[in-house]
mmCIF file of N, CA and C in Angstrom:
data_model
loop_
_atom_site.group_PDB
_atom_site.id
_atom_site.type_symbol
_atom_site.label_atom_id
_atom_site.label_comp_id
_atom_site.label_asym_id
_atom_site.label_seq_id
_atom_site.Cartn_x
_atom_site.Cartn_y
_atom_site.Cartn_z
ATOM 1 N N UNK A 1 0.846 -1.172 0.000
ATOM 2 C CA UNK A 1 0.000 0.000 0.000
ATOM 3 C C UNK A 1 0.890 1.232 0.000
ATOM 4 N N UNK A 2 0.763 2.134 -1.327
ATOM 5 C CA UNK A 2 1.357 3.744 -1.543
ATOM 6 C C UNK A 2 0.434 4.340 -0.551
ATOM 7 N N UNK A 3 0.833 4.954 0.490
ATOM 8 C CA UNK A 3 0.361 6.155 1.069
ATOM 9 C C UNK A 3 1.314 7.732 0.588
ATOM 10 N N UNK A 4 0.354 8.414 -0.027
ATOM 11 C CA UNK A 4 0.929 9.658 -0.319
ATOM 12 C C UNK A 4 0.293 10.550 0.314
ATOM 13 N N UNK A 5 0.908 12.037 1.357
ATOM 14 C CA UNK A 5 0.239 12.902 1.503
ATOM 15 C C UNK A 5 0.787 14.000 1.696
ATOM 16 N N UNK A 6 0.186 15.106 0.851
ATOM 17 C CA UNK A 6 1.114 16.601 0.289
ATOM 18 C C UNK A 6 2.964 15.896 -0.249
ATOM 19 N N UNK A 7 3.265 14.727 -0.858
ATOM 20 C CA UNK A 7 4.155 14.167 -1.833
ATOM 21 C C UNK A 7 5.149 13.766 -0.424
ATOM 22 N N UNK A 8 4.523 13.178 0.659
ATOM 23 C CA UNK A 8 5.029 12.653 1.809
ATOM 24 C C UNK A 8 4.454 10.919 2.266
ATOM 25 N N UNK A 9 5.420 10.004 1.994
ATOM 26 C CA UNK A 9 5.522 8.848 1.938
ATOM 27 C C UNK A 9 5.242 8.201 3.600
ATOM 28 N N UNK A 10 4.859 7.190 3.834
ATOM 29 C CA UNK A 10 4.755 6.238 4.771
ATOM 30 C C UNK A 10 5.923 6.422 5.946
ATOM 31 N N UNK A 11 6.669 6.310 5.319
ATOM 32 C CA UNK A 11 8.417 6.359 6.150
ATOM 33 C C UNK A 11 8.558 7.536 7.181
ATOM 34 N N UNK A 12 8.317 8.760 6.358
ATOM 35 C CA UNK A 12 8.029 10.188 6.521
ATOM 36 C C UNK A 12 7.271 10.286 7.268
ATOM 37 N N UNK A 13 5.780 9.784 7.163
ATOM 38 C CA UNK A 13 4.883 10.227 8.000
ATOM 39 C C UNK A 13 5.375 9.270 9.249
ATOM 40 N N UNK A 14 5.393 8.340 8.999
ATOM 41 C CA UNK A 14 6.071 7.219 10.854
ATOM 42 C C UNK A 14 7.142 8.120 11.387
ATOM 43 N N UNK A 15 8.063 8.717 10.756
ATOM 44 C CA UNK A 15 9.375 9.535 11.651
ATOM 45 C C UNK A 15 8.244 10.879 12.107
ATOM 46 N N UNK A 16 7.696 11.313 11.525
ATOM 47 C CA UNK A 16 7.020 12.635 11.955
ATOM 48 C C UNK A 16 6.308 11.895 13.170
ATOM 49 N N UNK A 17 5.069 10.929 13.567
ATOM 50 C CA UNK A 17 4.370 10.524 14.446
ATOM 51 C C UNK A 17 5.567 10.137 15.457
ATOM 52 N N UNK A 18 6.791 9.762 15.295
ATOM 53 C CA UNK A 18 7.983 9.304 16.248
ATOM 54 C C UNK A 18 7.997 10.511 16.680
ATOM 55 N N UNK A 19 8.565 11.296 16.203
ATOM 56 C CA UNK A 19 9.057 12.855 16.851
ATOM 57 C C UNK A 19 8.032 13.569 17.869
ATOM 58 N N UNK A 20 6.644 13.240 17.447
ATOM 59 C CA UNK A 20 5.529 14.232 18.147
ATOM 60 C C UNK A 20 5.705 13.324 18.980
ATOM 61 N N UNK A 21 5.470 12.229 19.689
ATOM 62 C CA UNK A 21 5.302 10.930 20.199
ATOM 63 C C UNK A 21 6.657 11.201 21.322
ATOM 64 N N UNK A 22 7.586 11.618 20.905
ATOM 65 C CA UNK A 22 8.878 11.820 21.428
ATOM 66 C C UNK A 22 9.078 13.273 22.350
ATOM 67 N N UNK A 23 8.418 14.273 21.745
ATOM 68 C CA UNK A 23 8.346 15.275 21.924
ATOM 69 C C UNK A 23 7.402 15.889 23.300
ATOM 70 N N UNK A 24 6.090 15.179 22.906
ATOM 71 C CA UNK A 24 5.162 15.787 23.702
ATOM 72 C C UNK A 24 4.719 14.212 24.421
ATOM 73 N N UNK A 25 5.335 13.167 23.989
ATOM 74 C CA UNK A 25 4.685 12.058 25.394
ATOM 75 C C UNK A 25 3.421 11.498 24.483
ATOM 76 N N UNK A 26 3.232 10.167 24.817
ATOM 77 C CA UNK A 26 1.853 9.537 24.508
ATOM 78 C C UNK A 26 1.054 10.004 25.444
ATOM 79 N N UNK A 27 1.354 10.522 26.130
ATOM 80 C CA UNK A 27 -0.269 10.821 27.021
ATOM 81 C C UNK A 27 -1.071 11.703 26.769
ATOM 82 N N UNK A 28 -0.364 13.000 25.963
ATOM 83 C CA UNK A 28 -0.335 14.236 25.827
ATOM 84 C C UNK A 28 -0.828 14.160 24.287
ATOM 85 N N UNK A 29 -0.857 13.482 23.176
ATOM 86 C CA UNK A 29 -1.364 13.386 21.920
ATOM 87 C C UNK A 29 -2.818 13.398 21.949
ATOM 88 N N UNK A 30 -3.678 13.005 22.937
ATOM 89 C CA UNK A 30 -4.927 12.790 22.519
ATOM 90 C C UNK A 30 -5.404 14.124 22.929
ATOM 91 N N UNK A 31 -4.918 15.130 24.075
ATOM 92 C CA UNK A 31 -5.256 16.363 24.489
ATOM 93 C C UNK A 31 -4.919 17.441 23.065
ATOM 94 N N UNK A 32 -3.909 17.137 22.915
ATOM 95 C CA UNK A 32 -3.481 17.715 21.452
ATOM 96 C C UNK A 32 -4.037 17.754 20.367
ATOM 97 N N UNK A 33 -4.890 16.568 19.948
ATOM 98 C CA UNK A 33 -5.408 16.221 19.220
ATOM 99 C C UNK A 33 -7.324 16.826 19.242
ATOM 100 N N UNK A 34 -7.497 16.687 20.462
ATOM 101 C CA UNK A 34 -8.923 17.295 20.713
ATOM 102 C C UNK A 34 -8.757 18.726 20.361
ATOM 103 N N UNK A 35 -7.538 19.559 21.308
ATOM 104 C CA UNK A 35 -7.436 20.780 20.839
ATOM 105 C C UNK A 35 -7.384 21.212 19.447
ATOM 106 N N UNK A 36 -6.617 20.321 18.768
ATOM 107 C CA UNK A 36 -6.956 20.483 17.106
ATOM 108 C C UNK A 36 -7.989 20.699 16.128
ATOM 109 N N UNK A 37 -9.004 19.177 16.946
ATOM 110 C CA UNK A 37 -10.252 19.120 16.326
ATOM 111 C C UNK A 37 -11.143 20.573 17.053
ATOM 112 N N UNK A 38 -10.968 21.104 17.968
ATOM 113 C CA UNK A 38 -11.913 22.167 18.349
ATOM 114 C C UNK A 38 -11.515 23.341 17.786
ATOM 115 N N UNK A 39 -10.329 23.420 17.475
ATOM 116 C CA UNK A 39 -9.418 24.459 16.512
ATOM 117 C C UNK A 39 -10.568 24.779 14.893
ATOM 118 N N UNK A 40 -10.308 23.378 14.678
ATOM 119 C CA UNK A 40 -10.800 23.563 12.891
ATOM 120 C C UNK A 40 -12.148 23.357 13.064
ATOM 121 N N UNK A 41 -13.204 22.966 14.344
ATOM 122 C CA UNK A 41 -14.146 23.356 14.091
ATOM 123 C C UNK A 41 -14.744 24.789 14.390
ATOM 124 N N UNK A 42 -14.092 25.429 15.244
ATOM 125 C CA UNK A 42 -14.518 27.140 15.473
ATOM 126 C C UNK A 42 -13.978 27.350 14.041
ATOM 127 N N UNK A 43 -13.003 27.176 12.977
ATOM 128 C CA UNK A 43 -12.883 28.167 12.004
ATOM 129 C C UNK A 43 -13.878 27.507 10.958
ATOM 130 N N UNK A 44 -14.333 26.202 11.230
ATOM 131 C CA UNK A 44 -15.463 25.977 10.326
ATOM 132 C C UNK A 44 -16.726 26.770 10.547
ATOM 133 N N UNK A 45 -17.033 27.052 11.848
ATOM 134 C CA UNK A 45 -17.878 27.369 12.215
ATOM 135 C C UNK A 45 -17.925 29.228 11.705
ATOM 136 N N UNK A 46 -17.126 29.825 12.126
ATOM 137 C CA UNK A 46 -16.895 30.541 11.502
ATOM 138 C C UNK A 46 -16.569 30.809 10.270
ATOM 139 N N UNK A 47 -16.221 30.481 9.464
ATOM 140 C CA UNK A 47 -16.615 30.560 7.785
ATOM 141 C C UNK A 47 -17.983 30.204 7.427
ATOM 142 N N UNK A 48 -18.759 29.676 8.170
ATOM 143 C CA UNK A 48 -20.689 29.215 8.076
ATOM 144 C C UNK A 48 -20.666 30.494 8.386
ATOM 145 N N UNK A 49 -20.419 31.067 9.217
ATOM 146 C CA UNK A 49 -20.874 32.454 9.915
ATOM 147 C C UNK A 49 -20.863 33.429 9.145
ATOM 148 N N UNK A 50 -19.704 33.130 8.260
ATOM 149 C CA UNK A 50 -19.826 34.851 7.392
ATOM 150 C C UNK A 50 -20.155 34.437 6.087
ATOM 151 N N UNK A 51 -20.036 33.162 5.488
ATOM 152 C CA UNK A 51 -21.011 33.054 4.646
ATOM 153 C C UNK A 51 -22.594 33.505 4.953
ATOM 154 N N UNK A 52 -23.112 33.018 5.814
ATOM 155 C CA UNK A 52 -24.814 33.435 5.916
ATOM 156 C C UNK A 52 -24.954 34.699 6.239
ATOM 157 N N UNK A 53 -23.631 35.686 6.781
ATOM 158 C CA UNK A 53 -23.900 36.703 6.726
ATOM 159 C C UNK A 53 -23.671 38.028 5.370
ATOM 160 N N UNK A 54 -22.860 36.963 4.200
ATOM 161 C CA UNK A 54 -22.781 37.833 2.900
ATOM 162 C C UNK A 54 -24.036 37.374 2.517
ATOM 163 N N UNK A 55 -24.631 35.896 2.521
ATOM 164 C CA UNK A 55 -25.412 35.517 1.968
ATOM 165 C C UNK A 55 -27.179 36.891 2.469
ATOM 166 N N UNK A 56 -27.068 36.745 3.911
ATOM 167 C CA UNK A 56 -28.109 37.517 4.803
ATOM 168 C C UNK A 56 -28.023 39.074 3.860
ATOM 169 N N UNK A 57 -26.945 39.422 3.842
ATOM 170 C CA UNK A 57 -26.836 40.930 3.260
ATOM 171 C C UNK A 57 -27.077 40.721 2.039
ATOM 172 N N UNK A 58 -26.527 39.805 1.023
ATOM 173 C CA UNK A 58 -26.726 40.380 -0.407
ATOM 174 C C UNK A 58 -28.293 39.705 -0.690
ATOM 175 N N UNK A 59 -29.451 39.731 0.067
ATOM 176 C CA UNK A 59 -30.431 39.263 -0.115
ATOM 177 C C UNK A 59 -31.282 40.680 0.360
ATOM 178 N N UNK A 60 -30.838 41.077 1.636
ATOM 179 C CA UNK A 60 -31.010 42.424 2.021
ATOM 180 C C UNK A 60 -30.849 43.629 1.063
ATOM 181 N N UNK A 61 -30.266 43.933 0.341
ATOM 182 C CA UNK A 61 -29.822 44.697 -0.287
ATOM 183 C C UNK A 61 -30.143 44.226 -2.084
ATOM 184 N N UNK A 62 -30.637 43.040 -2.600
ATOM 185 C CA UNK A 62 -31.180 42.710 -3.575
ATOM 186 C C UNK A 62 -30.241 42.190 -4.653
ATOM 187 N N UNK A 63 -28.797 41.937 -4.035
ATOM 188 C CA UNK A 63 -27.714 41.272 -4.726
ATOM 189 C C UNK A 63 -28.064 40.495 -5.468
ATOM 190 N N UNK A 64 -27.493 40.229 -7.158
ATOM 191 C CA UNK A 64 -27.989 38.615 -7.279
ATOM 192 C C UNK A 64 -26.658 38.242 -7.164
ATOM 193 N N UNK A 65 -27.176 36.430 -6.247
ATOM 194 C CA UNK A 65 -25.948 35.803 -5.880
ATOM 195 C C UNK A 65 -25.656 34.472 -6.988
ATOM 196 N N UNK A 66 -27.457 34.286 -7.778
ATOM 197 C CA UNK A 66 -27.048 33.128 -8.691
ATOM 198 C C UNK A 66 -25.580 33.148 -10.143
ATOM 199 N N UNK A 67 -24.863 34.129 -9.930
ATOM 200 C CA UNK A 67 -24.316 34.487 -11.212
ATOM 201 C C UNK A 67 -22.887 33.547 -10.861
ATOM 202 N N UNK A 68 -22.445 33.006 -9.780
ATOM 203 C CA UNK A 68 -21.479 31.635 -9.597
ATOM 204 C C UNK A 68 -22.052 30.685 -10.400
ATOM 205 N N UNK A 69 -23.409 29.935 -9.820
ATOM 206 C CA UNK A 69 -24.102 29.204 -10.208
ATOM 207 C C UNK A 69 -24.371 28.934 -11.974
ATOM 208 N N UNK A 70 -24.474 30.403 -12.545
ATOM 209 C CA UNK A 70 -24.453 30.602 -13.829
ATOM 210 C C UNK A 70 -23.361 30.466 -14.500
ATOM 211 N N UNK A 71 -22.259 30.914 -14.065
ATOM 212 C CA UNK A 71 -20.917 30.627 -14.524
ATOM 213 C C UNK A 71 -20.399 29.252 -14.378
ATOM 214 N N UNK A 72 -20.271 28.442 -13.170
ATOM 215 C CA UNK A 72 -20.613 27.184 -13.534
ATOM 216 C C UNK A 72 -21.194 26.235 -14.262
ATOM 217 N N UNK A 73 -22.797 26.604 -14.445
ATOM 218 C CA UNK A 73 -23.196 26.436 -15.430
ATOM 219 C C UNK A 73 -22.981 26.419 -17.431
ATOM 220 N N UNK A 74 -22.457 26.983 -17.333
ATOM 221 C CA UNK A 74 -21.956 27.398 -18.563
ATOM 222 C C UNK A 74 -20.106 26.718 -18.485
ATOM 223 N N UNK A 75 -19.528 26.893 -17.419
ATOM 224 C CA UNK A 75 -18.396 26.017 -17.901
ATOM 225 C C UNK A 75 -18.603 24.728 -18.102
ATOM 226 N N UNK A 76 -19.352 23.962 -17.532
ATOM 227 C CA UNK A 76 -19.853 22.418 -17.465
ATOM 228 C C UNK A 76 -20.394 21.961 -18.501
ATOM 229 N N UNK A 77 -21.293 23.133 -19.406
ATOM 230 C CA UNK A 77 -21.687 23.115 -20.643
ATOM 231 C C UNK A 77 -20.783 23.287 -21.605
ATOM 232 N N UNK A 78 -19.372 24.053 -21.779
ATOM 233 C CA UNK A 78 -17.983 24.104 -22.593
ATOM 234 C C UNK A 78 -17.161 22.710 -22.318
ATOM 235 N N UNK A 79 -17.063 22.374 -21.273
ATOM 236 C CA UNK A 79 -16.700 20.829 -21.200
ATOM 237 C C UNK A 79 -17.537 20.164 -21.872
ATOM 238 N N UNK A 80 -18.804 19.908 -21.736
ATOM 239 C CA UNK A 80 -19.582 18.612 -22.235
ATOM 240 C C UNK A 80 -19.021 18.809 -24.194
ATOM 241 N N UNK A 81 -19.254 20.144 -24.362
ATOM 242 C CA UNK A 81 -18.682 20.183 -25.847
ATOM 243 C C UNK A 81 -17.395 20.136 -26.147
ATOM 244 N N UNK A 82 -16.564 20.077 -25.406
ATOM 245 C CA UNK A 82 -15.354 19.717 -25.687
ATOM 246 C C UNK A 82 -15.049 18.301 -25.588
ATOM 247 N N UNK A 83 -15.357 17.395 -24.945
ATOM 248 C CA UNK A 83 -15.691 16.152 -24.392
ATOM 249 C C UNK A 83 -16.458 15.687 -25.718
ATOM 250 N N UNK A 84 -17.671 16.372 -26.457
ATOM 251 C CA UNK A 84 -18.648 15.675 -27.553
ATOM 252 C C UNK A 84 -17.527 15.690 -28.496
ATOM 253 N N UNK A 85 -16.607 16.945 -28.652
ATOM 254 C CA UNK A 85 -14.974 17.417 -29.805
ATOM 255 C C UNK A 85 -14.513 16.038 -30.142
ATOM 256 N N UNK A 86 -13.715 15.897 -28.676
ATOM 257 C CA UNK A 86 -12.560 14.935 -28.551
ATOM 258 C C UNK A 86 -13.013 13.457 -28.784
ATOM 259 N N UNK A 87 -14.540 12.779 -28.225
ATOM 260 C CA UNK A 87 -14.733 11.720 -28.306
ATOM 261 C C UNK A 87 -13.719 10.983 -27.458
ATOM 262 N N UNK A 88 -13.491 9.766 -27.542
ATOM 263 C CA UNK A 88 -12.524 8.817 -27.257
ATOM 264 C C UNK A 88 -11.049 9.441 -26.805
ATOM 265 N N UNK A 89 -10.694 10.626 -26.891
ATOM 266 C CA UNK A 89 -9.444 10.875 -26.607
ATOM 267 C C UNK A 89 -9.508 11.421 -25.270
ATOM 268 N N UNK A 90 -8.326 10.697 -24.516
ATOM 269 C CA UNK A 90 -8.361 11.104 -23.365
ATOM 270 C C UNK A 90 -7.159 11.881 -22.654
ATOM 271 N N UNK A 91 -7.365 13.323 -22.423
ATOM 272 C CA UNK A 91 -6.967 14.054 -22.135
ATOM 273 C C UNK A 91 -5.752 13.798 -20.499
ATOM 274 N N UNK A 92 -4.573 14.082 -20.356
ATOM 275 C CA UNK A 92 -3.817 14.019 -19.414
ATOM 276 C C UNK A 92 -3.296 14.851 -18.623
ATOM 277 N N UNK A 93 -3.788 14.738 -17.008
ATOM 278 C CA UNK A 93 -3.145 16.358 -16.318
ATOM 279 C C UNK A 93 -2.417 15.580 -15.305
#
């Protein structure tokens, strides 16, 4: 099994978990770890927050917000015709 993550291998990631492990103690990882998860959920929580509040205002004020939606729309529709172009050829990124 390839484990890749941000172009960081198995090996890599075991010496990194050694070091924290080394560093701060097994006892001390799971406190660490909660603090983490409560970390990225206040900034989740907060990015909900100011989304519903551009969303709250540009509804207030008579914004239109569908014009993402439209632009999406329309790229998905330049793919499908580029895709009907190419047929069978398959494109490489």
């Amino acid at each position: 099994m390839n484990i890749h993550f941000l172009f960081i291998g198995a090996p890599e990631v075991f010496i990194i978990l050694l070091i924290v492990v080394m560093v701060f103690g097994a006892d001390k990882i799971p406190e660490i770890a909660r603090g983490l998860g409560k970390g990225m959920r206040q900034v989740k929580d907060a990015t909900n927050d100011i989304k519903q509040e551009i969303n709250n205002s540009s509804k207030e004020f008579g914004v239109n917000t569908d014009i993402a939606k439209d632009i999406n729309n329309e790229i998905k529709g330049v793919k499908e015709n580029i895709d009907d172009l190419t047929g069978p050829i398959k494109r490489n990124m």
